[in-house]
PDB file of C-alpha atoms in Angstrom:
ATOM      1  CA  MET A   1      42.782 148.876  88.419  1.00 85.00           C
ATOM      2  CA  THR A   2      43.047 145.206  87.957  1.00 88.00           C
ATOM      3  CA  PRO A   3      40.714 142.786  89.727  1.00 89.00           C
ATOM      4  CA  SER A   4      43.537 141.558  91.918  1.00 90.00           C
ATOM      5  CA  VAL A   5      44.259 145.093  93.146  1.00 92.00           C
ATOM      6  CA  ARG A   6      40.556 145.777  93.708  1.00 90.00           C
ATOM      7  CA  ARG A   7      40.259 142.701  95.881  1.00 90.00           C
ATOM      8  CA  PHE A   8      43.287 143.733  97.914  1.00 93.00           C
ATOM      9  CA  VAL A   9      42.150 147.338  98.391  1.00 93.00           C
ATOM     10  CA  GLN A  10      38.638 146.221  99.440  1.00 90.00           C
ATOM     11  CA  GLN A  11      40.155 143.632 101.886  1.00 92.00           C
ATOM     12  CA  ILE A  12      42.658 145.907 103.590  1.00 95.00           C
ATOM     13  CA  CYS A  13      40.716 149.190 103.930  1.00 95.00           C
ATOM     14  CA  GLY A  14      39.273 149.763 107.408  1.00 95.00           C
ATOM     15  CA  GLU A  15      40.279 150.242 111.011  1.00 96.00           C
ATOM     16  CA  TYR A  16      42.115 147.547 112.974  1.00 98.00           C
ATOM     17  CA  SER A  17      42.983 147.222 116.685  1.00 97.00           C
ATOM     18  CA  ASN A  18      45.180 144.841 118.646  1.00 97.00           C
ATOM     19  CA  GLN A  19      43.301 145.577 121.877  1.00 96.00           C
ATOM     20  CA  GLU A  20      42.884 141.902 122.924  1.00 96.00           C
ATOM     21  CA  GLN A  21      46.615 141.212 122.435  1.00 96.00           C
ATOM     22  CA  ALA A  22      47.638 144.392 124.202  1.00 96.00           C
ATOM     23  CA  PHE A  23      45.425 143.728 127.220  1.00 95.00           C
ATOM     24  CA  GLU A  24      46.658 140.164 127.525  1.00 94.00           C
ATOM     25  CA  ASN A  25      50.298 141.101 127.363  1.00 93.00           C
ATOM     26  CA  PRO A  26      50.872 144.786 127.942  1.00 91.00           C
ATOM     27  CA  PRO A  27      54.659 144.514 128.666  1.00 89.00           C
ATOM     28  CA  PHE A  28      55.197 143.434 125.091  1.00 91.00           C
ATOM     29  CA  PHE A  29      52.392 144.962 123.030  1.00 94.00           C
ATOM     30  CA  ALA A  30      51.155 148.600 123.065  1.00 94.00           C
ATOM     31  CA  HIS A  31      47.539 149.050 122.133  1.00 97.00           C
ATOM     32  CA  ILE A  32      47.622 150.403 118.471  1.00 96.00           C
ATOM     33  CA  PHE A  33      45.167 151.365 115.832  1.00 97.00           C
ATOM     34  CA  LEU A  34      45.863 150.883 112.139  1.00 97.00           C
ATOM     35  CA  ARG A  35      43.672 152.680 109.678  1.00 96.00           C
ATOM     36  CA  TYR A  36      43.734 152.200 105.878  1.00 96.00           C
ATOM     37  CA  THR A  37      41.544 154.749 104.105  1.00 95.00           C
ATOM     38  CA  PRO A  38      41.058 154.973 100.296  1.00 94.00           C
ATOM     39  CA  LEU A  39      42.240 158.210  98.688  1.00 94.00           C
ATOM     40  CA  LEU A  40      39.647 158.396  95.949  1.00 90.00           C
ATOM     41  CA  HIS A  41      40.937 161.635  94.317  1.00 93.00           C
ATOM     42  CA  LEU A  42      44.437 160.233  93.742  1.00 95.00           C
ATOM     43  CA  GLN A  43      45.556 157.445  91.434  1.00 93.00           C
ATOM     44  CA  PRO A  44      43.341 154.296  91.827  1.00 92.00           C
ATOM     45  CA  GLY A  45      44.816 152.008  94.442  1.00 94.00           C
ATOM     46  CA  SER A  46      46.073 154.916  96.688  1.00 96.00           C
ATOM     47  CA  ILE A  47      45.496 154.387 100.369  1.00 96.00           C
ATOM     48  CA  LEU A  48      46.211 156.530 103.415  1.00 97.00           C
ATOM     49  CA  LEU A  49      47.843 154.484 106.241  1.00 97.00           C
ATOM     50  CA  GLU A  50      47.608 155.892 109.779  1.00 97.00           C
ATOM     51  CA  GLN A  51      49.060 154.244 112.904  1.00 95.00           C
ATOM     52  CA  THR A  52      48.243 155.676 116.377  1.00 96.00           C
ATOM     53  CA  TYR A  53      48.575 154.536 119.929  1.00 95.00           C
ATOM     54  CA  ALA A  54      45.212 154.053 121.593  1.00 94.00           C
ATOM     55  CA  VAL A  55      46.352 156.436 124.409  1.00 93.00           C
ATOM     56  CA  ASP A  56      46.932 159.281 121.909  1.00 90.00           C
ATOM     57  CA  PRO A  57      44.609 158.634 118.941  1.00 85.00           C
ATOM     58  CA  SER A  58      44.721 162.075 117.528  1.00 85.00           C
ATOM     59  CA  HIS A  59      48.431 162.129 116.948  1.00 90.00           C
ATOM     60  CA  PRO A  60      49.596 159.529 114.366  1.00 94.00           C
ATOM     61  CA  TYR A  61      53.105 158.228 114.885  1.00 92.00           C
ATOM     62  CA  ARG A  62      53.120 156.963 111.315  1.00 93.00           C
ATOM     63  CA  LEU A  63      51.370 158.431 108.303  1.00 96.00           C
ATOM     64  CA  ARG A  64      51.955 157.154 104.866  1.00 97.00           C
ATOM     65  CA  VAL A  65      50.391 156.887 101.432  1.00 98.00           C
ATOM     66  CA  ILE A  66      50.645 153.488  99.809  1.00 97.00           C
ATOM     67  CA  ARG A  67      49.788 152.747  96.199  1.00 97.00           C
ATOM     68  CA  ALA A  68      48.835 149.184  95.081  1.00 96.00           C
ATOM     69  CA  GLU A  69      49.789 148.249  91.529  1.00 96.00           C
ATOM     70  CA  GLU A  70      49.743 144.826  89.939  1.00 94.00           C
ATOM     71  CA  ARG A  71      53.312 144.294  88.576  1.00 89.00           C
ATOM     72  CA  SER A  72      52.721 140.753  87.276  1.00 89.00           C
ATOM     73  CA  PRO A  73      49.883 138.243  87.540  1.00 89.00           C
ATOM     74  CA  GLY A  74      49.025 137.772  91.217  1.00 85.00           C
ATOM     75  CA  VAL A  75      51.904 139.983  92.426  1.00 93.00           C
ATOM     76  CA  ILE A  76      51.045 143.475  93.795  1.00 96.00           C
ATOM     77  CA  LYS A  77      53.652 146.188  94.491  1.00 96.00           C
ATOM     78  CA  LEU A  78      52.848 148.616  97.301  1.00 96.00           C
ATOM     79  CA  TRP A  79      54.659 151.906  96.669  1.00 96.00           C
ATOM     80  CA  ASN A  80      55.429 153.514  99.985  1.00 96.00           C
ATOM     81  CA  HIS A  81      55.310 157.277 100.467  1.00 97.00           C
ATOM     82  CA  THR A  82      55.859 159.601 103.407  1.00 96.00           C
ATOM     83  CA  PHE A  83      54.728 163.242 103.725  1.00 97.00           C
ATOM     84  CA  LEU A  84      56.713 166.421 103.323  1.00 96.00           C
ATOM     85  CA  ASP A  85      54.667 167.918 106.121  1.00 96.00           C
ATOM     86  CA  PRO A  86      52.921 165.074 108.012  1.00 94.00           C
ATOM     87  CA  ASP A  87      51.522 167.444 110.723  1.00 94.00           C
ATOM     88  CA  ARG A  88      49.375 169.129 108.067  1.00 95.00           C
ATOM     89  CA  PHE A  89      47.551 165.861 107.365  1.00 96.00           C
ATOM     90  CA  ALA A  90      47.348 164.452 110.967  1.00 94.00           C
ATOM     91  CA  GLU A  91      43.619 164.727 110.872  1.00 93.00           C
ATOM     92  CA  ALA A  92      43.120 163.306 107.358  1.00 95.00           C
ATOM     93  CA  THR A  93      41.727 159.875 108.270  1.00 93.00           C
ATOM     94  CA  PHE A  94      38.586 161.357 109.849  1.00 91.00           C
ATOM     95  CA  ASP A  95      38.454 164.699 108.012  1.00 94.00           C
ATOM     96  CA  PRO A  96      37.395 164.317 104.448  1.00 93.00           C
ATOM     97  CA  ASP A  97      38.310 167.919 103.580  1.00 95.00           C
ATOM     98  CA  CYS A  98      41.792 167.520 104.912  1.00 96.00           C
ATOM     99  CA  ARG A  99      42.125 164.157 103.130  1.00 95.00           C
ATOM    100  CA  GLY A 100      41.011 165.723  99.905  1.00 95.00           C
ATOM    101  CA  GLN A 101      43.881 168.163 100.026  1.00 97.00           C
ATOM    102  CA  ILE A 102      46.527 165.449  99.784  1.00 98.00           C
ATOM    103  CA  GLN A 103      48.250 165.825  96.409  1.00 97.00           C
ATOM    104  CA  ASP A 104      51.185 164.049  94.792  1.00 96.00           C
ATOM    105  CA  LYS A 105      53.408 167.036  95.428  1.00 97.00           C
ATOM    106  CA  ASP A 106      52.923 166.468  99.191  1.00 97.00           C
ATOM    107  CA  LEU A 107      54.472 162.983  99.020  1.00 97.00           C
ATOM    108  CA  ILE A 108      57.996 161.606  99.062  1.00 96.00           C
ATOM    109  CA  SER A 109      58.628 158.171  97.643  1.00 95.00           C
ATOM    110  CA  MET A 110      60.374 155.969 100.174  1.00 93.00           C
ATOM    111  CA  ASP A 111      62.866 154.340  97.750  1.00 88.00           C
ATOM    112  CA  GLN A 112      63.954 150.901  98.768  1.00 91.00           C
ATOM    113  CA  CYS A 113      60.939 150.598 101.200  1.00 94.00           C
ATOM    114  CA  HIS A 114      58.309 149.157  98.855  1.00 95.00           C
ATOM    115  CA  TYR A 115      56.389 145.954  99.537  1.00 96.00           C
ATOM    116  CA  GLN A 116      55.593 142.883  97.469  1.00 96.00           C
ATOM    117  CA  VAL A 117      52.191 141.332  98.085  1.00 97.00           C
ATOM    118  CA  THR A 118      50.971 137.926  96.950  1.00 95.00           C
ATOM    119  CA  GLU A 119      47.651 136.156  97.322  1.00 91.00           C
ATOM    120  CA  VAL A 120      48.025 133.112  99.680  1.00 90.00           C
ATOM    121  CA  ASP A 121      45.442 130.803 101.304  1.00 86.00           C
ATOM    122  CA  GLY A 122      42.524 133.176 100.659  1.00 88.00           C
ATOM    123  CA  GLY A 123      44.444 136.190 102.010  1.00 93.00           C
ATOM    124  CA  TYR A 124      47.514 138.265 101.339  1.00 96.00           C
ATOM    125  CA  ARG A 125      51.114 138.074 102.436  1.00 97.00           C
ATOM    126  CA  GLY A 126      53.363 141.146 102.108  1.00 96.00           C
ATOM    127  CA  GLU A 127      57.046 141.638 102.707  1.00 96.00           C
ATOM    128  CA  MET A 128      59.758 144.022 101.670  1.00 94.00           C
ATOM    129  CA  GLU A 129      60.347 143.858  97.971  1.00 91.00           C
ATOM    130  CA  PRO A 130      63.264 141.565  97.050  1.00 88.00           C
ATOM    131  CA  GLY A 131      66.537 143.475  97.022  1.00 84.00           C
ATOM    132  CA  CYS A 132      65.153 146.436  99.020  1.00 81.00           C
ATOM    133  CA  GLN A 133      67.412 147.882 101.721  1.00 87.00           C
ATOM    134  CA  CYS A 134      64.969 150.046 103.660  1.00 91.00           C
ATOM    135  CA  ILE A 135      67.022 152.134 106.028  1.00 91.00           C
ATOM    136  CA  VAL A 136      65.464 153.219 109.254  1.00 89.00           C
ATOM    137  CA  ARG A 137      67.380 155.436 111.609  1.00 87.00           C
ATOM    138  CA  ARG A 138      66.658 154.566 115.271  1.00 86.00           C
ATOM    139  CA  ASP A 139      68.521 155.727 118.370  1.00 85.00           C
ATOM    140  CA  GLY A 140      71.164 157.404 116.224  1.00 87.00           C
ATOM    141  CA  LYS A 141      71.919 154.278 114.183  1.00 91.00           C
ATOM    142  CA  ASP A 142      70.968 153.117 110.708  1.00 91.00           C
ATOM    143  CA  THR A 143      69.106 149.866 110.595  1.00 93.00           C
ATOM    144  CA  VAL A 144      67.677 147.747 107.844  1.00 92.00           C
ATOM    145  CA  LEU A 145      63.876 147.271 108.117  1.00 92.00           C
ATOM    146  CA  VAL A 146      62.571 143.681 107.857  1.00 91.00           C
ATOM    147  CA  SER A 147      58.818 143.871 107.632  1.00 93.00           C
ATOM    148  CA  THR A 148      56.041 141.393 106.859  1.00 95.00           C
ATOM    149  CA  PHE A 149      52.233 141.268 107.132  1.00 96.00           C
ATOM    150  CA  HIS A 150      49.553 138.648 106.668  1.00 97.00           C
ATOM    151  CA  LEU A 151      45.964 139.715 105.874  1.00 97.00           C
ATOM    152  CA  LYS A 152      43.138 137.165 105.968  1.00 96.00           C
ATOM    153  CA  GLY A 153      39.469 138.110 106.507  1.00 93.00           C
ATOM    154  CA  ASP A 154      39.394 140.603 109.401  1.00 96.00           C
ATOM    155  CA  ALA A 155      42.711 139.484 110.841  1.00 97.00           C
ATOM    156  CA  LEU A 156      45.935 141.311 110.110  1.00 97.00           C
ATOM    157  CA  GLU A 157      49.273 140.276 111.513  1.00 97.00           C
ATOM    158  CA  THR A 158      52.382 142.571 111.232  1.00 96.00           C
ATOM    159  CA  LEU A 159      55.998 142.269 112.234  1.00 95.00           C
ATOM    160  CA  ASP A 160      58.576 145.073 111.907  1.00 92.00           C
ATOM    161  CA  ARG A 161      62.117 144.702 112.995  1.00 92.00           C
ATOM    162  CA  GLY A 162      65.316 146.660 112.455  1.00 91.00           C
ATOM    163  CA  HIS A 163      68.596 144.823 111.882  1.00 93.00           C
ATOM    164  CA  ASP A 164      72.249 145.927 111.952  1.00 90.00           C
ATOM    165  CA  PRO A 165      73.251 146.269 108.286  1.00 89.00           C
ATOM    166  CA  VAL A 166      76.594 144.536 108.963  1.00 89.00           C
ATOM    167  CA  THR A 167      75.995 141.989 111.683  1.00 88.00           C
ATOM    168  CA  HIS A 168      72.286 141.471 110.965  1.00 87.00           C
ATOM    169  CA  GLU A 169      71.486 141.497 114.646  1.00 90.00           C
ATOM    170  CA  ARG A 170      68.065 142.626 115.680  1.00 90.00           C
ATOM    171  CA  CYS A 171      68.353 146.232 116.998  1.00 91.00           C
ATOM    172  CA  TRP A 172      64.630 147.014 117.573  1.00 90.00           C
ATOM    173  CA  GLY A 173      61.162 145.573 117.029  1.00 85.00           C
ATOM    174  CA  SER A 174      58.962 142.959 118.657  1.00 85.00           C
ATOM    175  CA  ILE A 175      60.702 140.305 120.664  1.00 85.00           C
ATOM    176  CA  ALA A 176      57.315 138.507 121.364  1.00 86.00           C
ATOM    177  CA  GLY A 177      56.243 137.913 117.757  1.00 89.00           C
ATOM    178  CA  GLU A 178      53.658 139.453 115.488  1.00 94.00           C
ATOM    179  CA  PHE A 179      51.257 142.152 116.355  1.00 95.00           C
ATOM    180  CA  ARG A 180      47.727 140.676 115.829  1.00 97.00           C
ATOM    181  CA  PHE A 181      45.034 143.048 114.744  1.00 98.00           C
ATOM    182  CA  LEU A 182      41.276 142.592 114.149  1.00 98.00           C
ATOM    183  CA  ARG A 183      39.218 144.833 111.873  1.00 97.00           C
ATOM    184  CA  THR A 184      36.826 146.852 113.959  1.00 95.00           C
ATOM    185  CA  ARG A 185      35.438 149.134 111.295  1.00 91.00           C
ATOM    186  CA  THR A 186      35.221 149.166 107.470  1.00 87.00           C
ATOM    187  CA  TRP A 187      35.039 151.964 105.012  1.00 75.00           C
ATOM    188  CA  ASP A 188      32.946 150.137 102.440  1.00 65.00           C
ATOM    189  CA  GLU A 189      30.564 153.087 102.061  1.00 62.00           C
ATOM    190  CA  GLU A 190      33.505 155.292 101.000  1.00 62.00           C
ATOM    191  CA  ILE A 191      34.776 152.968  98.277  1.00 61.00           C
ATOM    192  CA  PRO A 192      33.021 153.609  94.925  1.00 58.00           C
ATOM    193  CA  ALA A 193      31.919 150.927  92.568  1.00 59.00           C
ATOM    194  CA  GLN A 194      34.814 151.487  90.179  1.00 55.00           C
ATOM    195  CA  TRP A 195      37.186 150.599  92.994  1.00 55.00           C
ATOM    196  CA  THR A 196      35.569 147.350  93.952  1.00 50.00           C
TER     197      THR A 196
END
């Protein structure tokens, strides 16, 4: 693992909440938890991503494995994977035994849905990799995902929107701007020295 990937992994791993934003503006922002947990038994740079609503924290609505790899100096590619059977690993974030059962054979690479991350202003900015056409089916219609995030210190801002592949009109996603998360917990004790 390169020093750049080590820094990114150490920076992003932890639990995040947008509680303040959700409480201030509930019509536009649900209260969400994001959790990035290192998967130490898989390829270095592998991270379990879990997203849950605060009202239903034991049932993730999104479960992914991302793998950080430096493709060129200062540019990190996040390989995005979904699960063949996500229900099997719904408890993996807080259950080390369940997490340890995740193997490469359980994952499906989400082609055209990988991210490119660059270091900017003491943090990281990620967006869909150039040329990617990440198709998300929503309400019976194919849409193209436009997704960005900005990570700096304990703050993480994300924005996901789906656009019509022909007209480029927004079909779904936030109309009130970025979701703003703050880190509420770190997993530093779970990241071994060789990862940091």
